[in-house]
Structures are given as C-alpha cells and as structure tokens.
Amino acid sequence: MSETFQAPRGTRDIFPPESDRWRALAAAFADHVSLAGYGQVIPPMFEDLAVFSRVGESTDVVRKEMFVLAARDGEAHQALRPEQTASVCRMFAQHRPPLPWKAWYAGPNFRYEKPQKGRYRQFDQVGLEVLGPDDADVDVEVIALAWRFYERVGLRQVRLLLNSLGDGPGRVRYVEALRVHFGAHLDALSEASRETLAQNPLRVLDSKRPEDAALVAAAPQLADYLSEPDAEHFARVRRGLDALGIPYQLEPRLVRGLDYYTRTTFEFAADALDAAQNAVGGGGRYDGLVADLGGPAVPGVGFALGVDRILLACDAEGAFPPPRAGVEVFVVSTTPGTEAVELCDELRRAGVRVDRAFDGRSMKSQMKAADRSGAVVALLIGDREAAERVVTMRPMHGGEQRTVGRDDVLRELRPMLDGPSGADH
RNA sequence: GUGGCCGUAGCUCAGCUCGGUUAGAGCGCCAGGUUGUGGCCCUGGAGGUCGGGGGUUCAAGUCCCCUCGGUCACCCCA
C-alpha cells in the first residue's frame, strides 16, 4: 500500500457524476451573476506573499495556513492563494479598470489546515467583488445575489448572519474598549484568546471557547460605537434586505477571519449540514484593502461561497442533483472494418452523443456495455450489415429493432432521441 | 498543532472477543449458459504482501509496541 500513490491530504479526486454537478454549479453561478453585470476575472493561483499578508498578519489564514512556495534561492516570496479577494484587489490596483468594477471568479484556494468534513486543503469557491461604490445598495445587491443563488440551487435551510464592524474613529474606539474590557479580566480569558487579544481584540469576540463565553457576552456592543455615517449605512443595508424580503439575523459577534473587513460583514450558515463547518459563504466590505495593496483608496464589497460545502448542504437537503450526462447512442460492431469509427465520427459531428465498445468483444458483451452506457438506441453492425451497407437500430427501452440503410442512419435516428436532453451540455 | 474512532478484494463489510489447516460474503468486473443481441436468472473466473514495520509464539488477519493513512471533532473558516 505504501507503494501506491494517493491524493494529497485534504484533497479529493472528483469523478462523474459528481464532477458533472460541479460543472453545473459553476455554470449556474456564471449565469446568475452575469445577469447582474459582473464579468469574470481569472487571477493566478499564487501571488507574492505580501499580497496575502495584507489580508491580516494576525489571522490564522496568514500565520499558519499558508501554502508557501519555496523559490530556487531558498527564499519564500510567493504562496498559493488562501482566498481570492486579495488577488482581485491586486488585479484592480495593478490594472485600474474603470469604476464601478464588478468582477466574479471561480476556482480553487489552498489552506494548510487539518482536514475534516467540509474543510479541505484545496477547496473551491465562487465569488464576486464590487469596487468603487460606497453605496449601501451595493452591499444589498451583493448579499441578495448570494441569497438568490442558494435559492437557485435549491437550498432552503440557509441563514444569513449580518453585522457591521464600523470603520474609522468609531472602530478605533470600539477596539480600544474591547482591549480594556478583556484586559481587565485577563486571568479569566482562555490562553488562545489572550494571544488573540494582543493581535486583534475584535477577533476575541469570535471565540467559541466555553470559558470565554461569559466575558464575550459581557463585552461592549459594537453597535454603540458605530459612527453616525456607519450606523446610517448599516441601516440602509437592513432596509434594503427588508425590502427584498431576505431574512437575516443580526450577529454582533460576527467579525470574520480576515482583518480587512470594515462595516458590513455577513455569513451564510447551512443548517441542514451535519458538520461543524457549516458556513457555506461569507463576505463583507473592505474599504481599505485596495489602498493597502498599493492602489487608490477605493472601497469594495464582495463575497465568496464554498462550492464543496454548498454541495454537501445540497446532499443534506436532497437538492441540486447531478445533471444527466452520458450518451444517447451506442455503437456495437463485430466487424473488422472501419464502419464503427466512421459511424461514430459522423454522428458526433452532427452533435449526437455517441460511445462504442472496443477490443473486438462479443456482441453480447458489447450489448451489455450499451446497456450500461444509458444510451437510448444501440446501432449494430455485424457481418451482415457490413456486407449490405446497413445498420440495425435497436431501441434499448422497448420497441422493435429495424435495419436501415447506412446513409439513412442519422435521419432515422433523430426522431428516436428525446429532444432537448440531447446535444447540449 | 491536539484529541476520539477506524484501516481485511475495485466498493460495502464479516472473520479479531477465547491465536491453529488453502482468508470469506454481497455488489461490481470478465467469460459461458443463447456459435449475431443488453436488462432478470444460473454457472465459472480474475482480483487480497489482512495499511506498513517490529515483537510475543511451534503458529498472528486475530495479542503487544511503533508508524503511516483515513475520518470526525477542537481551533479556525468556504
């Protein structure tokens, strides 16, 4: 067993029909956000280490979960991306596309974590970002697009958690208040949280350790520290969501794992998901990130949705089954000639989905293969058919088989194939 | 990084408690029963260094130690 290779820890090999489902989900997302004017961007899968460092020196993502690439000189300057928001902002800072800039993306990210259900070292996300507008309506649009996407794939048991982290002076005062609050009870705080406090007091609120629960509950409320504009912004976000009938749950302790978030933050929890990792998406505003990456002071807001977890949640809810795949026609040939290769080629060029058997197996064996392929029709070419330039068409789900002229196959076949499920996807 | 549970055919598992002749089943795969025809049925076949290493023993899939891997959870997050 030690001689055989296997996929690296935390990665998975995906086969049909699951891979068909992945493709369908990505296609659904592309279609979904195209309707709202977003264009796809494809950033590289690795970046300068510093690009990701900007998302937060104090975060686990940066401190211990980065897949750092060893360069030839032995120095580490680059890393596989742990998320794509930073890459997209770097793209913006570098190329300066016109504002507002609405971009979506899809693809794998990498975090060096210990795997468990719903958490992998390579995981796929689809997401989008809007750079430029400061308008709360953009926050609403972004959240709504995520919410409607879950609806679109058929998920029902998703909860939207919403918070505002504030920004500017209010944020500074709040962080200071937290530092004072937790600092006064250091001995009551868990070891891990004491360390977090030194790095980023906000994130202590995120602690789920039981020993911290009382202190976290007694902590100052962020809402009391929001500046007037930030409070107004947040109110507008909520009003927009109300208008769209999108339910949300205010979660004052939702600070999220990346340091760049300001003001609106949100997360989507899949309640049907029987796993500890039940966040199927999240995002928020990051008004300072582009500037941190050397760009202009342009505000931004966006989200990322976890493809792996969405699909797990779909499993739990019986939603989004794999699309029909496979072929419609199967060619069975027991002749030594080129009839089968020619027939397959002709039909495929006409857009018919065709497979066949190889290695000169017996007709019985090939018929079994035809059955397994899911084809609606089998086309048989034995010595008799070859000699007479004809093909026997056998319906696989009942009906009389008949023999037609070789040149009439395509025309005779068409009515036997059930329309739309045919040539597309 | 820490902890619980689990590693026997391609897959799902029995056998391990109380060590003992050629390690089993179902499904899947291949072939035959029908010398040109699938699904059901019947028969046969291929396929396993029992995760790896060490130890105990006359004898280890079975007992002990180590190790690797998987999985779930903590932490954190998609």
PDB file of C-alpha atoms (C1' of nucleotides) in Angstrom, chain B:
ATOM      1  C1'   G B   1      -0.985  21.665  16.223  1.00  0.00           C
ATOM      2  C1'   U B   2      -4.242  18.475  19.996  1.00  0.00           C
ATOM      3  C1'   G B   3      -7.855  14.537  20.725  1.00  0.00           C
ATOM      4  C1'   G B   4     -11.743  10.358  19.639  1.00  0.00           C
ATOM      5  C1'   C B   5     -12.877   6.476  16.174  1.00  0.00           C
ATOM      6  C1'   C B   6     -11.341   3.415  12.029  1.00  0.00           C
ATOM      7  C1'   G B   7      -7.669   0.677   8.390  1.00  0.00           C
ATOM      8  C1'   U B   8      -9.297  -7.273   5.567  1.00  0.00           C
ATOM      9  C1'   A B   9     -10.671  -7.978  -2.580  1.00  0.00           C
ATOM     10  C1'   G B  10     -12.301  -2.085  -7.099  1.00  0.00           C
ATOM     11  C1'   C B  11     -16.682  -0.847  -3.366  1.00  0.00           C
ATOM     12  C1'   U B  12     -19.565  -2.146   1.376  1.00  0.00           C
ATOM     13  C1'   C B  13     -18.250  -5.339   5.103  1.00  0.00           C
ATOM     14  C1'   A B  14     -17.821 -10.454   8.082  1.00  0.00           C
ATOM     15  C1'   G B  15     -13.722 -13.049  10.487  1.00  0.00           C
ATOM     16  C1'   C B  16     -10.322 -10.373  15.533  1.00  0.00           C
ATOM     17  C1'   U B  17     -13.585 -11.245  21.946  1.00  0.00           C
ATOM     18  C1'   C B  18     -11.194 -17.193  23.657  1.00  0.00           C
ATOM     19  C1'   G B  19      -4.155 -17.040  18.019  1.00  0.00           C
ATOM     20  C1'   G B  20      -4.351 -23.023  14.751  1.00  0.00           C
ATOM     21  C1'   U B  21      -5.042 -26.490   8.260  1.00  0.00           C
ATOM     22  C1'   U B  22      -5.909 -23.301   1.168  1.00  0.00           C
ATOM     23  C1'   A B  23      -8.900 -15.589   4.453  1.00  0.00           C
ATOM     24  C1'   G B  24     -14.891 -15.233   3.180  1.00  0.00           C
ATOM     25  C1'   A B  25     -19.758 -12.773   1.513  1.00  0.00           C
ATOM     26  C1'   G B  26     -22.643  -9.222  -1.265  1.00  0.00           C
ATOM     27  C1'   C B  27     -22.113  -5.678  -5.124  1.00  0.00           C
ATOM     28  C1'   G B  28     -19.004  -4.556  -9.315  1.00  0.00           C
ATOM     29  C1'   C B  29     -15.804  -6.607 -13.284  1.00  0.00           C
ATOM     30  C1'   C B  30     -14.663 -10.731 -17.047  1.00  0.00           C
ATOM     31  C1'   A B  31     -16.379 -15.285 -19.510  1.00  0.00           C
ATOM     32  C1'   G B  32     -20.019 -19.026 -20.517  1.00  0.00           C
ATOM     33  C1'   G B  33     -25.300 -20.797 -20.485  1.00  0.00           C
ATOM     34  C1'   U B  34     -28.192 -18.347 -26.071  1.00  0.00           C
ATOM     35  C1'   U B  35     -21.979 -20.384 -32.397  1.00  0.00           C
ATOM     36  C1'   G B  36     -25.330 -12.014 -34.109  1.00  0.00           C
ATOM     37  C1'   U B  37     -28.288  -9.019 -29.370  1.00  0.00           C
ATOM     38  C1'   G B  38     -28.462  -5.790 -23.133  1.00  0.00           C
ATOM     39  C1'   G B  39     -31.634  -5.649 -18.645  1.00  0.00           C
ATOM     40  C1'   C B  40     -33.708 -10.987 -14.967  1.00  0.00           C
ATOM     41  C1'   C B  41     -31.732 -15.806 -13.735  1.00  0.00           C
ATOM     42  C1'   C B  42     -27.850 -19.752 -13.433  1.00  0.00           C
ATOM     43  C1'   U B  43     -22.539 -21.388 -13.649  1.00  0.00           C
ATOM     44  C1'   G B  44     -17.495 -20.334 -13.578  1.00  0.00           C
ATOM     45  C1'   G B  45     -13.273 -16.887 -13.269  1.00  0.00           C
ATOM     46  C1'   A B  46      -9.952 -12.923 -12.229  1.00  0.00           C
ATOM     47  C1'   G B  47      -8.857  -9.942  -8.054  1.00  0.00           C
ATOM     48  C1'   G B  48      -6.051  -9.731  -1.249  1.00  0.00           C
ATOM     49  C1'   U B  49       2.097  -8.993   0.847  1.00  0.00           C
ATOM     50  C1'   C B  50      -5.460  -8.768   6.029  1.00  0.00           C
ATOM     51  C1'   G B  51      -2.096  -0.254   5.689  1.00  0.00           C
ATOM     52  C1'   G B  52       3.470  -0.718   6.927  1.00  0.00           C
ATOM     53  C1'   G B  53       7.446  -2.231  10.424  1.00  0.00           C
ATOM     54  C1'   G B  54       8.949  -4.685  14.750  1.00  0.00           C
ATOM     55  C1'   G B  55       7.813  -8.011  18.890  1.00  0.00           C
ATOM     56  C1'   U B  56       5.469 -12.382  21.611  1.00  0.00           C
ATOM     57  C1'   U B  57       4.549 -17.580  19.999  1.00  0.00           C
ATOM     58  C1'   C B  58       5.609 -24.029  17.481  1.00  0.00           C
ATOM     59  C1'   A B  59       1.881 -20.867  14.922  1.00  0.00           C
ATOM     60  C1'   A B  60      -0.515 -13.849  14.193  1.00  0.00           C
ATOM     61  C1'   G B  61      -5.774 -11.010   9.916  1.00  0.00           C
ATOM     62  C1'   U B  62      -6.505 -12.311  15.289  1.00  0.00           C
ATOM     63  C1'   C B  63      -2.212 -10.440  21.076  1.00  0.00           C
ATOM     64  C1'   C B  64       1.619  -6.142  22.239  1.00  0.00           C
ATOM     65  C1'   C B  65       4.559  -1.726  20.605  1.00  0.00           C
ATOM     66  C1'   C B  66       5.746   1.817  16.901  1.00  0.00           C
ATOM     67  C1'   U B  67       4.500   4.076  12.432  1.00  0.00           C
ATOM     68  C1'   C B  68       1.668   5.682   8.144  1.00  0.00           C
ATOM     69  C1'   G B  69      -3.100   6.682   6.260  1.00  0.00           C
ATOM     70  C1'   G B  70      -8.443   7.775   6.586  1.00  0.00           C
ATOM     71  C1'   U B  71     -12.345  10.062   9.233  1.00  0.00           C
ATOM     72  C1'   C B  72     -14.726  13.182  12.822  1.00  0.00           C
ATOM     73  C1'   A B  73     -14.060  16.988  16.435  1.00  0.00           C
ATOM     74  C1'   C B  74     -11.294  21.138  18.846  1.00  0.00           C
ATOM     75  C1'   C B  75      -9.114  25.665  16.813  1.00  0.00           C
ATOM     76  C1'   C B  76     -10.480  28.483  12.737  1.00  0.00           C
ATOM     77  C1'   C B  77     -13.128  29.078   8.432  1.00  0.00           C
ATOM     78  C1'   A B  78     -15.629  28.495   2.452  1.00  0.00           C
TER      79        A B  78
END
